[in-house]
Amino acid sequence: ATPAVFMVPDSWTDGLVDKAFGILVAANVSAHSWVGLNYVVTDYVPKVSKSLLGPARIVTAGIGAVTLFGLGKIAVSSEGGIKGAVKGLWSPKKKTVAEE
């Protein structure tokens, strides 16, 4: 569904659809990073110190929470939401009158 939302015109997805899509993407990205980081922590932290495994997992949960909060804020309060932010990465910079 993600590529389809990026391909349709903005007028079709403005409002509730855009916010719902943004929240869904924020939840998926943060959950994916949390699970992936937990695998990294499980593999590599015990080689350093087994007592650091618990705190390292808490740190990965914190990173996932901060990611969810940040992307959720973009999805809900930013103009264009996640879709607008991603599209802005590839949009050319608009020239102002002073730059011309």
PDB file of C-alpha atoms in Angstrom, residues 8 10-11 19-21 27 30 36 41 43 48 64 66 76 78 87 98:
ATOM      1  CA  VAL A   8      -1.713   8.943  -6.228  1.00  0.00           C
ATOM      2  CA  ASP A  10      -2.043  14.699  -3.267  1.00  0.00           C
ATOM      3  CA  SER A  11      -5.663  15.797  -3.564  1.00  0.00           C
ATOM      4  CA  LYS A  19      -2.448  11.072   8.554  1.00  0.00           C
ATOM      5  CA  ALA A  20      -3.512   7.421   8.846  1.00  0.00           C
ATOM      6  CA  PHE A  21      -0.871   6.397   6.309  1.00  0.00           C
ATOM      7  CA  ALA A  27       4.602   2.383  13.588  1.00  0.00           C
ATOM      8  CA  SER A  30       9.854   2.067  14.540  1.00  0.00           C
ATOM      9  CA  GLY A  36      16.391  -5.341  14.163  1.00  0.00           C
ATOM     10  CA  VAL A  41      22.102  -6.397  20.725  1.00  0.00           C
ATOM     11  CA  ASP A  43      24.325 -11.061  19.002  1.00  0.00           C
ATOM     12  CA  VAL A  48      31.360  -7.490  25.618  1.00  0.00           C
ATOM     13  CA  GLY A  64      12.177   2.803  18.879  1.00  0.00           C
ATOM     14  CA  VAL A  66      11.797   8.204  19.946  1.00  0.00           C
ATOM     15  CA  VAL A  76       0.202  14.390  12.230  1.00  0.00           C
ATOM     16  CA  SER A  78       3.705  18.473   9.288  1.00  0.00           C
ATOM     17  CA  LYS A  87       8.668  13.877  -1.631  1.00  0.00           C
ATOM     18  CA  ALA A  98      17.038  37.237  -4.263  1.00  0.00           C
TER      19      ALA A  98
END
